[in-house]
Amino acid sequence: MSKINEQIERLRELVRKCYSAVASKNGTIPNVGERTVSNLGAAIESIPSVDDWDVVVNVAPSNMNGFLSKKNNIKSFQLKDNTSTDVSNLLYLNKTIERLDIPKIFPNATRASYFMSGAINLQSHVDVKFPVATDVSGFNDLHNVPSIRLVAPNAYYSTNMSYASNATSIYVECGTYNGNFKISNAYKAKLITIKGYFTTFNGMFSNDSSLETAYIPDLSNVTNIDYCFSFCSKLVNLYIDGRMPNISLSNLFTKTCDALSRDSLMRVIDALPTTTNGYTLGLGATNIAKLTNEEIAVATAKGWTIA
Amino acid sequence: MIELITTKKQTPSVADNWLYKDENEIRVFRKLVFLPESKPAWAECTTAEKEQWEAEHPEPVMDKAMEEQQ
């Protein structure tokens, strides 16, 4: 009996390796119950071929506005043409789309608003560039994408990029954002990079509870930064490409950011402008204890209260 | 030339008390602050007063605020 059990365990291990091998190639074996030999056949039979797409567009029209918006019977989409000028609402509120193969750059797209907003079941990496589009809103509620990379240097407006709940890394490069842009509730994101010009930054990383490293741009012109890092309890490394704003920073690191490294704290202090307004930089007792009196004096000499 | 920089360290006069300051429509409570020499000391309150203020001024829920703005 023990030899039979050994054989069964060996087969189980082989099945586990099969699942791992498929997963390593970004394939998926659907769950058909417990992952054992007995149902392996059923599982393999139900594997979709990666070459099968529900919708394939070889030559796209100029106007793709709303092409698969709310088309909730579509699970996969391949777009081979990147010449469209309007890709607004392309996947807006498409709640069934899982796999996506689209160009990495849309050189002619001037309109890209609500691009894939609410594609809650999308499981493909999002990596897209809009060199000329001015509105690239629509990357919110991508609950199941493993990563997001958005480059839109001409963009001036966006709605939020919140609830990328399973993304482990997010990269955003944009022009001027005056909208209510946020990357909050990215619960598994360990690395977030933001480049661009912002006037509001409040709640930007709120509830990004796995965030370890954040790169942020110059914030000189930001008028609201309240609760920017709320609940970023694992944030260690913070890099600032420029200056902090001359506004209250009293609740920048609330609830709490006690993992911040001393170097990160000093980068914040070094980026402070001189203020005559009596503003406060709220670090909390744990972070203050990482600094020497001389390092704290760098901030107070610029008119800031450290609290 | 070495510039002498002075920083005022402030703690509550009674250990159980809190320092506080209203800033940007938010009241900040702390046990320890470092102030520029030229700035006034923070006010002080009891823990009961702090808790009452917090009960009367709950922090905004960010996502709700976002939804409202959209």
CSV table of C-alpha atoms in Angstrom, one decimal:
chain,number,residue,atom,x,y,z
A,1,MET,CA,0.0,0.0,0.0
A,2,SER,CA,2.8,2.4,0.8
A,3,LYS,CA,4.3,1.9,-2.7
A,4,ILE,CA,0.9,2.8,-4.2
A,5,ASN,CA,0.8,5.9,-2.0
A,6,GLU,CA,4.3,6.8,-3.1
A,7,GLN,CA,3.2,6.5,-6.7
A,8,ILE,CA,0.1,8.6,-6.1
A,9,GLU,CA,2.2,11.3,-4.4
A,10,ARG,CA,4.7,11.2,-7.3
A,11,LEU,CA,1.8,11.7,-9.8
A,12,ARG,CA,0.5,14.5,-7.6
A,13,GLU,CA,3.9,16.2,-7.8
A,14,LEU,CA,3.9,15.8,-11.6
A,15,VAL,CA,0.5,17.5,-11.8
A,16,ARG,CA,1.7,20.3,-9.6
A,17,LYS,CA,4.7,20.8,-11.9
A,18,CYS,CA,2.3,20.8,-14.9
A,19,TYR,CA,0.3,23.6,-13.3
A,20,SER,CA,3.5,25.5,-12.4
A,21,ALA,CA,4.9,25.1,-16.0
A,22,VAL,CA,1.7,26.4,-17.6
A,23,ALA,CA,1.6,29.3,-15.1
A,24,SER,CA,5.2,30.2,-15.8
A,25,LYS,CA,4.2,30.8,-19.4
A,26,ASN,CA,1.3,33.0,-18.4
A,27,GLY,CA,-1.2,30.2,-19.3
A,28,THR,CA,-4.1,29.2,-17.1
A,29,ILE,CA,-5.4,25.8,-16.3
A,30,PRO,CA,-9.0,26.4,-15.1
A,31,ASN,CA,-10.0,25.1,-11.8
A,32,VAL,CA,-12.1,22.0,-12.1
A,33,GLY,CA,-11.9,21.0,-8.5
A,34,GLU,CA,-8.9,19.8,-6.5
A,35,ARG,CA,-5.7,19.7,-8.5
A,36,THR,CA,-5.2,16.0,-8.5
A,37,VAL,CA,-4.6,13.3,-11.1
A,38,SER,CA,-8.2,12.2,-11.2
A,39,ASN,CA,-9.4,15.5,-12.7
A,40,LEU,CA,-6.2,16.4,-14.7
A,41,GLY,CA,-7.8,15.1,-17.9
A,42,ALA,CA,-10.8,17.3,-17.5
A,43,ALA,CA,-8.6,20.2,-16.7
A,44,ILE,CA,-6.4,19.8,-19.8
A,45,GLU,CA,-9.5,19.4,-22.0
A,46,SER,CA,-10.8,22.7,-20.8
A,47,ILE,CA,-7.6,24.7,-21.4
A,48,PRO,CA,-8.2,27.4,-24.0
A,49,SER,CA,-5.7,27.6,-26.7
A,50,VAL,CA,-3.7,30.8,-26.4
A,51,ASP,CA,-4.2,31.4,-30.1
A,52,ASP,CA,-8.0,31.5,-29.7
A,53,TRP,CA,-9.4,35.0,-29.4
A,54,ASP,CA,-13.0,35.8,-29.1
A,55,VAL,CA,-12.4,39.0,-31.1
A,56,VAL,CA,-9.5,39.7,-33.4
A,57,VAL,CA,-9.1,43.1,-35.2
A,58,ASN,CA,-6.5,43.0,-37.9
A,59,VAL,CA,-7.2,46.4,-39.5
A,60,ALA,CA,-8.8,48.9,-37.1
A,61,PRO,CA,-11.1,51.7,-38.1
A,62,SER,CA,-10.1,55.2,-37.2
A,63,ASN,CA,-12.8,55.4,-34.6
A,64,MET,CA,-12.7,52.5,-32.1
A,65,ASN,CA,-14.7,54.4,-29.5
A,66,GLY,CA,-16.7,52.0,-27.3
A,67,PHE,CA,-15.7,49.0,-29.5
A,68,LEU,CA,-16.0,46.4,-26.7
A,69,SER,CA,-17.6,48.6,-24.1
A,70,LYS,CA,-20.1,46.6,-22.0
A,71,LYS,CA,-19.8,43.7,-24.4
A,72,ASN,CA,-20.0,41.2,-21.6
A,73,ASN,CA,-19.8,38.0,-23.6
A,74,ILE,CA,-16.2,38.7,-24.7
A,75,LYS,CA,-13.3,37.1,-22.8
A,76,SER,CA,-10.4,37.8,-25.1
A,77,PHE,CA,-9.4,40.4,-27.6
A,78,GLN,CA,-6.5,40.8,-29.9
A,79,LEU,CA,-6.0,44.2,-31.7
A,80,LYS,CA,-3.2,44.1,-34.3
A,81,ASP,CA,-3.6,47.6,-35.6
A,82,ASN,CA,-2.5,50.7,-33.7
A,83,THR,CA,-3.6,53.4,-36.2
A,84,SER,CA,-6.9,54.4,-34.7
A,85,THR,CA,-7.3,58.0,-33.6
A,86,ASP,CA,-10.1,57.5,-31.1
A,87,VAL,CA,-9.8,54.6,-28.7
A,88,SER,CA,-12.0,56.1,-26.0
A,89,ASN,CA,-14.2,53.6,-24.1
A,90,LEU,CA,-12.5,50.7,-25.9
A,91,LEU,CA,-13.1,48.3,-23.0
A,92,TYR,CA,-15.2,50.6,-20.8
A,93,LEU,CA,-17.1,48.5,-18.3
A,94,ASN,CA,-16.4,45.3,-20.1
A,95,LYS,CA,-16.7,43.0,-17.1
A,96,THR,CA,-15.9,39.7,-18.8
A,97,ILE,CA,-12.7,40.4,-20.7
A,98,GLU,CA,-9.8,38.4,-19.3
A,99,ARG,CA,-7.1,38.3,-22.0
A,100,LEU,CA,-5.9,41.2,-24.1
A,101,ASP,CA,-3.2,41.5,-26.7
A,102,ILE,CA,-3.1,45.1,-27.9
A,103,PRO,CA,-0.3,47.3,-29.3
A,104,LYS,CA,2.0,48.9,-26.8
A,105,ILE,CA,1.7,52.2,-28.5
A,106,PHE,CA,-1.1,54.1,-30.1
A,107,PRO,CA,0.8,56.8,-32.0
A,108,ASN,CA,-2.2,58.5,-33.6
A,109,ALA,CA,-4.8,58.3,-30.8
A,110,THR,CA,-5.8,61.7,-29.7
A,111,ARG,CA,-8.7,60.4,-27.7
A,112,ALA,CA,-8.3,57.7,-25.1
A,113,SER,CA,-10.7,58.5,-22.3
A,114,TYR,CA,-12.2,55.6,-20.3
A,115,PHE,CA,-9.9,53.3,-22.2
A,116,MET,CA,-10.5,50.2,-20.1
A,117,SER,CA,-12.2,51.6,-17.0
A,118,GLY,CA,-14.0,48.9,-15.1
A,119,ALA,CA,-12.5,45.9,-16.9
A,120,ILE,CA,-12.6,44.1,-13.6
A,121,ASN,CA,-11.7,40.6,-14.9
A,122,LEU,CA,-8.8,41.6,-17.1
A,123,GLN,CA,-5.8,39.4,-16.2
A,124,SER,CA,-3.3,40.6,-18.8
A,125,HIS,CA,-0.4,43.0,-18.1
A,126,VAL,CA,-1.4,46.5,-19.1
A,127,ASP,CA,1.4,48.2,-21.0
A,128,VAL,CA,0.4,51.1,-23.2
A,129,LYS,CA,1.7,54.4,-24.5
A,130,PHE,CA,-0.3,57.3,-25.9
A,131,PRO,CA,2.2,59.9,-27.2
A,132,VAL,CA,-0.4,62.5,-28.3
A,133,ALA,CA,-3.6,61.8,-26.4
A,134,THR,CA,-4.6,64.5,-24.0
A,135,ASP,CA,-7.1,62.5,-22.0
A,136,VAL,CA,-6.1,59.0,-20.9
A,137,SER,CA,-8.5,58.5,-18.1
A,138,GLY,CA,-9.9,55.0,-17.6
A,139,PHE,CA,-7.5,52.7,-15.8
A,140,ASN,CA,-9.5,52.3,-12.6
A,141,ASP,CA,-11.0,49.2,-11.2
A,142,LEU,CA,-8.7,46.8,-13.0
A,143,HIS,CA,-9.0,44.5,-10.1
A,144,ASN,CA,-7.0,41.5,-11.6
A,145,VAL,CA,-4.3,42.9,-13.8
A,146,PRO,CA,-0.8,41.9,-12.6
A,147,SER,CA,0.8,45.2,-13.5
A,148,ILE,CA,0.1,48.6,-15.2
A,149,ARG,CA,2.5,50.7,-17.2
A,150,LEU,CA,1.0,53.8,-18.7
A,151,VAL,CA,2.9,56.4,-20.6
A,152,ALA,CA,1.1,59.5,-21.8
A,153,PRO,CA,3.4,62.5,-21.9
A,154,ASN,CA,0.8,64.7,-23.4
A,155,ALA,CA,-2.0,63.9,-21.1
A,156,TYR,CA,-3.5,66.7,-19.0
A,157,TYR,CA,-6.4,64.9,-17.3
A,158,SER,CA,-7.2,61.6,-15.8
A,159,THR,CA,-9.6,60.0,-13.5
A,160,ASN,CA,-8.2,57.7,-10.9
A,161,MET,CA,-6.2,54.5,-11.3
A,162,SER,CA,-7.5,53.1,-8.0
A,163,TYR,CA,-8.4,49.5,-7.2
A,164,ALA,CA,-5.7,47.8,-9.2
A,165,SER,CA,-6.1,45.4,-6.4
A,166,ASN,CA,-3.7,42.6,-7.6
A,167,ALA,CA,-1.1,44.6,-9.5
A,168,THR,CA,2.3,44.3,-8.0
A,169,SER,CA,3.9,47.2,-9.9
A,170,ILE,CA,2.4,50.4,-11.4
A,171,TYR,CA,4.2,52.9,-13.5
A,172,VAL,CA,2.6,56.1,-14.7
A,173,GLU,CA,4.2,58.8,-16.8
A,174,CYS,CA,2.1,61.7,-17.8
A,175,GLY,CA,2.0,65.4,-18.6
A,176,THR,CA,-0.1,67.6,-16.4
A,177,TYR,CA,-2.7,66.0,-14.3
A,178,ASN,CA,-5.3,68.4,-12.9
A,179,GLY,CA,-7.9,65.7,-12.3
A,180,ASN,CA,-8.7,63.6,-9.4
A,181,PHE,CA,-5.9,61.1,-10.1
A,182,LYS,CA,-5.1,58.4,-7.5
A,183,ILE,CA,-3.4,55.0,-7.3
A,184,SER,CA,-5.1,54.1,-4.1
A,185,ASN,CA,-6.3,50.7,-3.0
A,186,ALA,CA,-3.5,48.9,-4.9
A,187,TYR,CA,-3.3,46.4,-2.1
A,188,LYS,CA,-0.5,44.3,-3.6
A,189,ALA,CA,1.6,46.9,-5.3
A,190,LYS,CA,5.2,46.9,-4.0
A,191,LEU,CA,6.6,49.4,-6.4
A,192,ILE,CA,4.8,52.5,-7.8
A,193,THR,CA,6.4,55.1,-9.9
A,194,ILE,CA,4.7,58.4,-10.9
A,195,LYS,CA,6.2,61.0,-13.2
A,196,GLY,CA,4.4,64.1,-14.4
A,197,TYR,CA,3.1,67.4,-13.2
A,198,PHE,CA,0.4,67.4,-10.5
A,199,THR,CA,-1.7,70.0,-8.7
A,200,THR,CA,-3.4,67.5,-6.4
A,201,PHE,CA,-1.8,64.5,-4.7
A,202,ASN,CA,-4.2,63.8,-1.8
A,203,GLY,CA,-4.9,60.2,-1.1
A,204,MET,CA,-2.6,59.2,-3.9
A,205,PHE,CA,-1.3,56.0,-2.3
A,206,SER,CA,-4.0,55.6,0.3
A,207,ASN,CA,-4.5,51.9,1.3
A,208,ASP,CA,-1.6,50.7,-0.8
A,209,SER,CA,-0.8,48.4,2.1
A,210,SER,CA,2.0,46.4,0.4
A,211,LEU,CA,3.8,49.4,-1.0
A,212,GLU,CA,7.5,49.3,-0.3
A,213,THR,CA,9.0,51.7,-2.8
A,214,ALA,CA,7.5,54.8,-4.3
A,215,TYR,CA,9.0,57.3,-6.8
A,216,ILE,CA,7.1,60.6,-6.9
A,217,PRO,CA,7.7,63.7,-9.1
A,218,ASP,CA,8.2,67.3,-8.2
A,219,LEU,CA,5.3,68.4,-6.1
A,220,SER,CA,6.0,72.1,-5.9
A,221,ASN,CA,2.6,73.1,-7.3
A,222,VAL,CA,0.5,70.6,-5.4
A,223,THR,CA,-2.3,72.3,-3.4
A,224,ASN,CA,-3.6,69.3,-1.6
A,225,ILE,CA,-1.6,66.3,-0.4
A,226,ASP,CA,-3.6,65.2,2.6
A,227,TYR,CA,-3.6,61.5,3.5
A,228,CYS,CA,-1.2,60.8,0.6
A,229,PHE,CA,0.4,57.8,2.2
A,230,SER,CA,-2.4,56.7,4.5
A,231,PHE,CA,-2.1,53.0,5.6
A,232,CYS,CA,1.2,52.6,3.7
A,233,SER,CA,2.6,50.7,6.6
A,234,LYS,CA,5.3,48.8,4.6
A,235,LEU,CA,6.6,51.9,2.8
A,236,VAL,CA,10.4,51.9,3.2
A,237,ASN,CA,11.8,53.7,0.2
A,238,LEU,CA,10.5,57.1,-0.9
A,239,TYR,CA,12.2,59.0,-3.7
A,240,ILE,CA,11.3,62.5,-4.7
A,241,ASP,CA,12.3,64.0,-8.0
A,242,GLY,CA,12.1,67.6,-7.0
A,243,ARG,CA,10.5,69.6,-4.2
A,244,MET,CA,7.7,69.1,-1.7
A,245,PRO,CA,4.9,71.7,-1.8
A,246,ASN,CA,4.8,74.7,0.5
A,247,ILE,CA,1.6,73.6,2.2
A,248,SER,CA,0.8,71.7,5.4
A,249,LEU,CA,2.3,68.2,5.4
A,250,SER,CA,0.8,67.4,8.8
A,251,ASN,CA,-1.0,64.3,7.7
A,252,LEU,CA,1.1,63.1,4.8
A,253,PHE,CA,2.1,59.9,6.6
A,254,THR,CA,-1.0,59.0,8.6
A,255,LYS,CA,-2.0,55.5,9.9
A,256,THR,CA,1.1,54.9,9.8
A,257,CYS,CA,4.3,54.9,7.8
A,258,ASP,CA,6.6,53.7,10.5
A,259,ALA,CA,8.7,51.6,8.1
A,260,LEU,CA,10.2,54.6,6.3
A,261,SER,CA,13.9,54.5,6.2
A,262,ARG,CA,16.0,57.3,7.6
A,263,ASP,CA,17.3,58.0,4.1
A,264,SER,CA,13.7,58.4,2.9
A,265,LEU,CA,12.9,60.7,5.8
A,266,MET,CA,15.9,62.8,4.9
A,267,ARG,CA,14.9,62.9,1.3
A,268,VAL,CA,11.6,64.4,2.4
A,269,ILE,CA,13.3,66.9,4.7
A,270,ASP,CA,15.8,67.9,2.0
A,271,ALA,CA,13.0,68.5,-0.5
A,272,LEU,CA,11.1,70.8,1.9
A,273,PRO,CA,11.0,74.4,0.7
A,274,THR,CA,11.5,77.3,3.1
A,275,THR,CA,8.2,78.3,4.6
A,276,THR,CA,7.1,81.3,6.6
A,277,ASN,CA,3.6,79.8,7.2
A,278,GLY,CA,4.4,77.7,10.2
A,279,TYR,CA,3.5,74.4,8.5
A,280,THR,CA,4.0,71.0,10.0
A,281,LEU,CA,5.6,67.9,8.6
A,282,GLY,CA,4.0,65.0,10.4
A,283,LEU,CA,6.3,62.1,10.7
A,284,GLY,CA,5.2,60.4,13.9
A,285,ALA,CA,7.2,59.5,16.9
A,286,THR,CA,8.7,56.3,15.5
A,287,ASN,CA,10.1,58.1,12.4
A,288,ILE,CA,11.3,61.1,14.4
A,289,ALA,CA,13.3,58.7,16.6
A,290,LYS,CA,15.3,57.7,13.5
A,291,LEU,CA,16.6,61.2,13.1
A,292,THR,CA,19.2,63.1,15.0
A,293,ASN,CA,18.6,66.6,16.4
A,294,GLU,CA,20.9,68.0,13.6
A,295,GLU,CA,18.8,66.3,10.9
A,296,ILE,CA,15.5,67.6,12.5
A,297,ALA,CA,17.1,71.1,12.6
A,298,VAL,CA,17.5,71.0,8.8
A,299,ALA,CA,13.7,71.1,8.7
A,300,THR,CA,13.1,73.6,11.5
A,301,ALA,CA,15.7,75.9,10.0
A,302,LYS,CA,13.4,76.1,6.9
A,303,GLY,CA,10.5,77.0,9.1
A,304,TRP,CA,8.9,73.6,9.5
A,305,THR,CA,7.7,72.0,12.7
A,306,ILE,CA,8.4,68.3,12.9
A,307,ALA,CA,5.7,66.4,14.7
B,1,MET,CA,30.9,80.5,9.2
B,2,ILE,CA,28.9,78.1,11.3
B,3,GLU,CA,25.3,79.0,11.6
B,4,LEU,CA,23.7,78.2,15.0
B,5,ILE,CA,20.3,76.6,14.4
B,6,THR,CA,18.0,76.3,17.4
B,7,THR,CA,15.1,74.0,17.6
B,8,LYS,CA,12.5,74.0,20.4
B,9,LYS,CA,11.6,70.6,21.6
B,10,GLN,CA,8.1,70.5,23.2
B,11,THR,CA,6.4,67.8,25.2
B,12,PRO,CA,3.1,68.0,27.2
B,13,SER,CA,3.4,69.4,30.7
B,14,VAL,CA,1.6,66.4,32.0
B,15,ALA,CA,2.5,63.0,30.5
B,16,ASP,CA,-1.1,62.0,29.8
B,17,ASN,CA,-1.8,65.2,28.0
B,18,TRP,CA,-1.5,65.9,24.2
B,19,LEU,CA,-0.1,68.7,22.2
B,20,TYR,CA,-2.2,69.9,19.4
B,21,LYS,CA,-2.4,72.4,16.5
B,22,ASP,CA,-5.1,73.2,14.0
B,23,GLU,CA,-3.6,73.1,10.5
B,24,ASN,CA,-5.2,72.9,7.2
B,25,GLU,CA,-8.6,72.3,8.8
B,26,ILE,CA,-7.2,69.2,10.6
B,27,ARG,CA,-6.2,69.0,14.2
B,28,VAL,CA,-2.8,67.3,14.7
B,29,PHE,CA,-2.3,65.6,18.1
B,30,ARG,CA,1.2,64.7,19.2
B,31,LYS,CA,3.2,63.9,22.3
B,32,LEU,CA,6.4,65.4,20.9
B,33,VAL,CA,7.1,68.2,18.4
B,34,PHE,CA,10.2,70.1,17.3
B,35,LEU,CA,9.5,73.7,16.5
B,36,PRO,CA,11.5,76.4,14.7
B,37,GLU,CA,12.8,78.9,17.3
B,38,SER,CA,10.5,81.6,16.1
B,39,LYS,CA,7.2,79.6,16.2
B,40,PRO,CA,4.8,79.5,19.1
B,41,ALA,CA,4.4,76.4,21.2
B,42,TRP,CA,1.5,74.1,20.5
B,43,ALA,CA,-1.6,74.1,22.7
B,44,GLU,CA,-2.2,71.3,25.1
B,45,CYS,CA,-5.3,69.2,25.9
B,46,THR,CA,-6.3,66.1,27.9
B,47,THR,CA,-6.9,62.7,26.4
B,48,ALA,CA,-10.6,63.1,27.0
B,49,GLU,CA,-10.6,66.3,25.1
B,50,LYS,CA,-8.7,64.7,22.2
B,51,GLU,CA,-11.1,61.8,22.0
B,52,GLN,CA,-14.1,64.1,22.0
B,53,TRP,CA,-12.6,66.2,19.2
B,54,GLU,CA,-11.8,63.1,17.2
B,55,ALA,CA,-15.4,61.7,17.7
B,56,GLU,CA,-16.8,65.0,16.5
B,57,HIS,CA,-14.4,65.2,13.5
B,58,PRO,CA,-14.1,61.8,11.9
B,59,GLU,CA,-11.4,61.5,9.2
B,60,PRO,CA,-12.8,61.5,5.6
B,61,VAL,CA,-13.1,58.2,3.9
B,62,MET,CA,-10.9,58.8,0.9
B,63,ASP,CA,-12.7,56.6,-1.6
B,64,LYS,CA,-16.0,58.1,-0.7
B,65,ALA,CA,-14.6,61.5,-1.2
B,66,MET,CA,-13.2,60.4,-4.6
B,67,GLU,CA,-16.5,59.1,-5.7
B,68,GLU,CA,-18.2,62.3,-4.8
B,69,GLN,CA,-15.7,64.3,-6.7
B,70,GLN,CA,-16.3,62.2,-9.8
